Amino acid sequence: MSNPYVPLLILLALGFGFAVLSVGTSLVVGPKRYNRAKLEAYECGIQPTPRAVGGGRVPIKYFLTAMLFIIFDIESVFLYPFAVAFDQLGLFALVEMVLFIVTVFVAYAYVWKRGGLEWD
């Protein structure tokens, strides 16, 4: 009898081997023309400015956008299996999913009211 984890280990080894082979091939075949612009950090064409001693402040709207993305991403992760297995789940699951969606939209309304979706 063979171990049931052997196919998983083979797949892991294939994935790791592909990653190493891809990086190695790009190092051997790729161009080697380095200049000062390529070695600098990517700044979208804007000259970087020095930051304050404390590190400077990042606007909170970036974090709000990230949190909204995570909330709606998690919502879609929960809604997809619900939609697939809706026939077997029954009325209890429908009520639970409606409560879940209401909770998410309350958070969305709160962020909208606070101006989190408006960009300057």
mmCIF file with all atom_site columns, C-alpha atoms in Angstrom:
data_model
loop_
_atom_site.group_PDB
_atom_site.id
_atom_site.type_symbol
_atom_site.label_atom_id
_atom_site.label_alt_id
_atom_site.label_comp_id
_atom_site.label_asym_id
_atom_site.label_entity_id
_atom_site.label_seq_id
_atom_site.pdbx_PDB_ins_code
_atom_site.Cartn_x
_atom_site.Cartn_y
_atom_site.Cartn_z
_atom_site.occupancy
_atom_site.B_iso_or_equiv
_atom_site.pdbx_formal_charge
_atom_site.auth_seq_id
_atom_site.auth_comp_id
_atom_site.auth_asym_id
_atom_site.auth_atom_id
_atom_site.pdbx_PDB_model_num
ATOM 1   C CA . MET A 1 1   ? 0.000   0.000  0.000   1.00 0.00 ? 1   MET A CA 1
ATOM 2   C CA . SER A 1 2   ? 1.382   3.406  -0.914  1.00 0.00 ? 2   SER A CA 1
ATOM 3   C CA . ASN A 1 3   ? 1.232   6.495  1.218   1.00 0.00 ? 3   ASN A CA 1
ATOM 4   C CA . PRO A 1 4   ? -1.690  8.828  0.284   1.00 0.00 ? 4   PRO A CA 1
ATOM 5   C CA . TYR A 1 5   ? 0.601   11.864 0.614   1.00 0.00 ? 5   TYR A CA 1
ATOM 6   C CA . VAL A 1 6   ? 2.929   10.778 -2.200  1.00 0.00 ? 6   VAL A CA 1
ATOM 7   C CA . PRO A 1 7   ? 0.912   12.557 -4.961  1.00 0.00 ? 7   PRO A CA 1
ATOM 8   C CA . LEU A 1 8   ? 0.868   15.725 -2.854  1.00 0.00 ? 8   LEU A CA 1
ATOM 9   C CA . LEU A 1 9   ? 4.626   15.598 -2.356  1.00 0.00 ? 9   LEU A CA 1
ATOM 10  C CA . ILE A 1 10  ? 5.146   14.990 -6.081  1.00 0.00 ? 10  ILE A CA 1
ATOM 11  C CA . LEU A 1 11  ? 2.966   18.000 -6.909  1.00 0.00 ? 11  LEU A CA 1
ATOM 12  C CA . LEU A 1 12  ? 4.864   20.123 -4.375  1.00 0.00 ? 12  LEU A CA 1
ATOM 13  C CA . ALA A 1 13  ? 8.192   19.029 -5.877  1.00 0.00 ? 13  ALA A CA 1
ATOM 14  C CA . LEU A 1 14  ? 6.954   19.807 -9.404  1.00 0.00 ? 14  LEU A CA 1
ATOM 15  C CA . GLY A 1 15  ? 5.804   23.273 -8.345  1.00 0.00 ? 15  GLY A CA 1
ATOM 16  C CA . PHE A 1 16  ? 9.071   24.028 -6.574  1.00 0.00 ? 16  PHE A CA 1
ATOM 17  C CA . GLY A 1 17  ? 11.070  22.681 -9.532  1.00 0.00 ? 17  GLY A CA 1
ATOM 18  C CA . PHE A 1 18  ? 9.090   24.836 -11.961 1.00 0.00 ? 18  PHE A CA 1
ATOM 19  C CA . ALA A 1 19  ? 9.711   27.943 -9.843  1.00 0.00 ? 19  ALA A CA 1
ATOM 20  C CA . VAL A 1 20  ? 13.452  27.268 -9.615  1.00 0.00 ? 20  VAL A CA 1
ATOM 21  C CA . LEU A 1 21  ? 13.661  26.462 -13.332 1.00 0.00 ? 21  LEU A CA 1
ATOM 22  C CA . SER A 1 22  ? 11.774  29.659 -14.275 1.00 0.00 ? 22  SER A CA 1
ATOM 23  C CA . VAL A 1 23  ? 13.969  31.912 -12.145 1.00 0.00 ? 23  VAL A CA 1
ATOM 24  C CA . GLY A 1 24  ? 17.144  30.174 -13.306 1.00 0.00 ? 24  GLY A CA 1
ATOM 25  C CA . THR A 1 25  ? 16.157  30.422 -16.969 1.00 0.00 ? 25  THR A CA 1
ATOM 26  C CA . SER A 1 26  ? 15.391  34.133 -16.655 1.00 0.00 ? 26  SER A CA 1
ATOM 27  C CA . LEU A 1 27  ? 18.797  34.730 -15.051 1.00 0.00 ? 27  LEU A CA 1
ATOM 28  C CA . VAL A 1 28  ? 20.604  32.907 -17.853 1.00 0.00 ? 28  VAL A CA 1
ATOM 29  C CA . VAL A 1 29  ? 18.572  34.065 -20.860 1.00 0.00 ? 29  VAL A CA 1
ATOM 30  C CA . GLY A 1 30  ? 17.410  37.520 -19.738 1.00 0.00 ? 30  GLY A CA 1
ATOM 31  C CA . PRO A 1 31  ? 19.139  40.789 -20.665 1.00 0.00 ? 31  PRO A CA 1
ATOM 32  C CA . LYS A 1 32  ? 21.807  42.106 -18.338 1.00 0.00 ? 32  LYS A CA 1
ATOM 33  C CA . ARG A 1 33  ? 21.670  45.834 -19.016 1.00 0.00 ? 33  ARG A CA 1
ATOM 34  C CA . TYR A 1 34  ? 21.601  47.511 -15.631 1.00 0.00 ? 34  TYR A CA 1
ATOM 35  C CA . ASN A 1 35  ? 21.498  51.267 -15.217 1.00 0.00 ? 35  ASN A CA 1
ATOM 36  C CA . ARG A 1 36  ? 20.798  53.642 -12.365 1.00 0.00 ? 36  ARG A CA 1
ATOM 37  C CA . ALA A 1 37  ? 17.093  53.979 -13.182 1.00 0.00 ? 37  ALA A CA 1
ATOM 38  C CA . LYS A 1 38  ? 16.509  50.219 -13.075 1.00 0.00 ? 38  LYS A CA 1
ATOM 39  C CA . LEU A 1 39  ? 18.204  49.867 -9.706  1.00 0.00 ? 39  LEU A CA 1
ATOM 40  C CA . GLU A 1 40  ? 16.069  52.569 -8.041  1.00 0.00 ? 40  GLU A CA 1
ATOM 41  C CA . ALA A 1 41  ? 12.737  51.906 -6.353  1.00 0.00 ? 41  ALA A CA 1
ATOM 42  C CA . TYR A 1 42  ? 9.662   52.280 -8.577  1.00 0.00 ? 42  TYR A CA 1
ATOM 43  C CA . GLU A 1 43  ? 8.072   55.664 -7.914  1.00 0.00 ? 43  GLU A CA 1
ATOM 44  C CA . CYS A 1 44  ? 5.642   56.077 -10.859 1.00 0.00 ? 44  CYS A CA 1
ATOM 45  C CA . GLY A 1 45  ? 7.868   58.677 -12.500 1.00 0.00 ? 45  GLY A CA 1
ATOM 46  C CA . ILE A 1 46  ? 7.655   61.067 -9.546  1.00 0.00 ? 46  ILE A CA 1
ATOM 47  C CA . GLN A 1 47  ? 10.881  62.044 -7.885  1.00 0.00 ? 47  GLN A CA 1
ATOM 48  C CA . PRO A 1 48  ? 10.884  60.647 -4.344  1.00 0.00 ? 48  PRO A CA 1
ATOM 49  C CA . THR A 1 49  ? 10.846  63.188 -1.563  1.00 0.00 ? 49  THR A CA 1
ATOM 50  C CA . PRO A 1 50  ? 12.484  62.690 1.811   1.00 0.00 ? 50  PRO A CA 1
ATOM 51  C CA . ARG A 1 51  ? 10.129  61.634 4.565   1.00 0.00 ? 51  ARG A CA 1
ATOM 52  C CA . ALA A 1 52  ? 9.765   63.159 7.965   1.00 0.00 ? 52  ALA A CA 1
ATOM 53  C CA . VAL A 1 53  ? 11.829  61.784 10.844  1.00 0.00 ? 53  VAL A CA 1
ATOM 54  C CA . GLY A 1 54  ? 8.831   59.892 12.216  1.00 0.00 ? 54  GLY A CA 1
ATOM 55  C CA . GLY A 1 55  ? 8.203   58.214 8.869   1.00 0.00 ? 55  GLY A CA 1
ATOM 56  C CA . GLY A 1 56  ? 5.429   60.509 7.632   1.00 0.00 ? 56  GLY A CA 1
ATOM 57  C CA . ARG A 1 57  ? 1.702   59.888 7.635   1.00 0.00 ? 57  ARG A CA 1
ATOM 58  C CA . VAL A 1 58  ? -0.195  57.727 5.192   1.00 0.00 ? 58  VAL A CA 1
ATOM 59  C CA . PRO A 1 59  ? -3.785  58.794 4.478   1.00 0.00 ? 59  PRO A CA 1
ATOM 60  C CA . ILE A 1 60  ? -6.347  56.545 6.154   1.00 0.00 ? 60  ILE A CA 1
ATOM 61  C CA . LYS A 1 61  ? -8.325  56.217 2.912   1.00 0.00 ? 61  LYS A CA 1
ATOM 62  C CA . TYR A 1 62  ? -5.783  53.706 1.616   1.00 0.00 ? 62  TYR A CA 1
ATOM 63  C CA . PHE A 1 63  ? -6.458  51.479 4.603   1.00 0.00 ? 63  PHE A CA 1
ATOM 64  C CA . LEU A 1 64  ? -10.228 51.933 4.290   1.00 0.00 ? 64  LEU A CA 1
ATOM 65  C CA . THR A 1 65  ? -10.074 50.866 0.655   1.00 0.00 ? 65  THR A CA 1
ATOM 66  C CA . ALA A 1 66  ? -8.046  47.801 1.591   1.00 0.00 ? 66  ALA A CA 1
ATOM 67  C CA . MET A 1 67  ? -10.458 46.881 4.389   1.00 0.00 ? 67  MET A CA 1
ATOM 68  C CA . LEU A 1 68  ? -13.474 47.300 2.090   1.00 0.00 ? 68  LEU A CA 1
ATOM 69  C CA . PHE A 1 69  ? -11.818 45.032 -0.444  1.00 0.00 ? 69  PHE A CA 1
ATOM 70  C CA . ILE A 1 70  ? -11.200 42.405 2.224   1.00 0.00 ? 70  ILE A CA 1
ATOM 71  C CA . ILE A 1 71  ? -14.778 42.628 3.518   1.00 0.00 ? 71  ILE A CA 1
ATOM 72  C CA . PHE A 1 72  ? -16.342 42.173 0.080   1.00 0.00 ? 72  PHE A CA 1
ATOM 73  C CA . ASP A 1 73  ? -13.816 39.505 -0.837  1.00 0.00 ? 73  ASP A CA 1
ATOM 74  C CA . ILE A 1 74  ? -14.761 37.519 2.264   1.00 0.00 ? 74  ILE A CA 1
ATOM 75  C CA . GLU A 1 75  ? -18.424 38.068 1.436   1.00 0.00 ? 75  GLU A CA 1
ATOM 76  C CA . SER A 1 76  ? -17.945 36.534 -1.992  1.00 0.00 ? 76  SER A CA 1
ATOM 77  C CA . VAL A 1 77  ? -16.068 33.596 -0.440  1.00 0.00 ? 77  VAL A CA 1
ATOM 78  C CA . PHE A 1 78  ? -19.087 32.896 1.776   1.00 0.00 ? 78  PHE A CA 1
ATOM 79  C CA . LEU A 1 79  ? -21.723 33.555 -0.889  1.00 0.00 ? 79  LEU A CA 1
ATOM 80  C CA . TYR A 1 80  ? -20.323 31.200 -3.525  1.00 0.00 ? 80  TYR A CA 1
ATOM 81  C CA . PRO A 1 81  ? -20.647 27.937 -1.542  1.00 0.00 ? 81  PRO A CA 1
ATOM 82  C CA . PHE A 1 82  ? -24.039 29.094 -0.294  1.00 0.00 ? 82  PHE A CA 1
ATOM 83  C CA . ALA A 1 83  ? -25.259 29.598 -3.862  1.00 0.00 ? 83  ALA A CA 1
ATOM 84  C CA . VAL A 1 84  ? -23.908 26.209 -4.948  1.00 0.00 ? 84  VAL A CA 1
ATOM 85  C CA . ALA A 1 85  ? -25.513 24.253 -2.084  1.00 0.00 ? 85  ALA A CA 1
ATOM 86  C CA . PHE A 1 86  ? -28.672 26.362 -1.688  1.00 0.00 ? 86  PHE A CA 1
ATOM 87  C CA . ASP A 1 87  ? -31.101 23.505 -2.424  1.00 0.00 ? 87  ASP A CA 1
ATOM 88  C CA . GLN A 1 88  ? -29.734 21.291 0.348   1.00 0.00 ? 88  GLN A CA 1
ATOM 89  C CA . LEU A 1 89  ? -29.386 23.990 3.015   1.00 0.00 ? 89  LEU A CA 1
ATOM 90  C CA . GLY A 1 90  ? -32.968 25.081 3.498   1.00 0.00 ? 90  GLY A CA 1
ATOM 91  C CA . LEU A 1 91  ? -34.616 28.078 5.124   1.00 0.00 ? 91  LEU A CA 1
ATOM 92  C CA . PHE A 1 92  ? -32.214 28.366 8.076   1.00 0.00 ? 92  PHE A CA 1
ATOM 93  C CA . ALA A 1 93  ? -29.240 28.964 5.759   1.00 0.00 ? 93  ALA A CA 1
ATOM 94  C CA . LEU A 1 94  ? -31.229 31.533 3.777   1.00 0.00 ? 94  LEU A CA 1
ATOM 95  C CA . VAL A 1 95  ? -32.003 33.507 6.947   1.00 0.00 ? 95  VAL A CA 1
ATOM 96  C CA . GLU A 1 96  ? -28.372 33.302 8.061   1.00 0.00 ? 96  GLU A CA 1
ATOM 97  C CA . MET A 1 97  ? -27.131 34.509 4.671   1.00 0.00 ? 97  MET A CA 1
ATOM 98  C CA . VAL A 1 98  ? -29.590 37.422 4.647   1.00 0.00 ? 98  VAL A CA 1
ATOM 99  C CA . LEU A 1 99  ? -28.328 38.443 8.102   1.00 0.00 ? 99  LEU A CA 1
ATOM 100 C CA . PHE A 1 100 ? -24.751 38.183 6.867   1.00 0.00 ? 100 PHE A CA 1
ATOM 101 C CA . ILE A 1 101 ? -25.454 40.361 3.822   1.00 0.00 ? 101 ILE A CA 1
ATOM 102 C CA . VAL A 1 102 ? -27.310 42.912 5.964   1.00 0.00 ? 102 VAL A CA 1
ATOM 103 C CA . THR A 1 103 ? -24.325 43.094 8.311   1.00 0.00 ? 103 THR A CA 1
ATOM 104 C CA . VAL A 1 104 ? -21.940 43.674 5.417   1.00 0.00 ? 104 VAL A CA 1
ATOM 105 C CA . PHE A 1 105 ? -24.129 46.389 3.937   1.00 0.00 ? 105 PHE A CA 1
ATOM 106 C CA . VAL A 1 106 ? -24.412 48.127 7.307   1.00 0.00 ? 106 VAL A CA 1
ATOM 107 C CA . ALA A 1 107 ? -20.616 48.356 7.321   1.00 0.00 ? 107 ALA A CA 1
ATOM 108 C CA . TYR A 1 108 ? -20.694 49.587 3.715   1.00 0.00 ? 108 TYR A CA 1
ATOM 109 C CA . ALA A 1 109 ? -23.291 52.274 4.577   1.00 0.00 ? 109 ALA A CA 1
ATOM 110 C CA . TYR A 1 110 ? -21.203 53.378 7.554   1.00 0.00 ? 110 TYR A CA 1
ATOM 111 C CA . VAL A 1 111 ? -18.089 53.807 5.411   1.00 0.00 ? 111 VAL A CA 1
ATOM 112 C CA . TRP A 1 112 ? -20.121 55.602 2.736   1.00 0.00 ? 112 TRP A CA 1
ATOM 113 C CA . LYS A 1 113 ? -21.633 57.977 5.322   1.00 0.00 ? 113 LYS A CA 1
ATOM 114 C CA . ARG A 1 114 ? -18.190 58.718 6.807   1.00 0.00 ? 114 ARG A CA 1
ATOM 115 C CA . GLY A 1 115 ? -16.853 59.640 3.338   1.00 0.00 ? 115 GLY A CA 1
ATOM 116 C CA . GLY A 1 116 ? -14.552 56.670 2.930   1.00 0.00 ? 116 GLY A CA 1
ATOM 117 C CA . LEU A 1 117 ? -15.488 56.236 -0.720  1.00 0.00 ? 117 LEU A CA 1
ATOM 118 C CA . GLU A 1 118 ? -14.774 59.831 -1.744  1.00 0.00 ? 118 GLU A CA 1
ATOM 119 C CA . TRP A 1 119 ? -11.328 60.613 -3.144  1.00 0.00 ? 119 TRP A CA 1
ATOM 120 C CA . ASP A 1 120 ? -9.889  64.112 -3.107  1.00 0.00 ? 120 ASP A CA 1
#
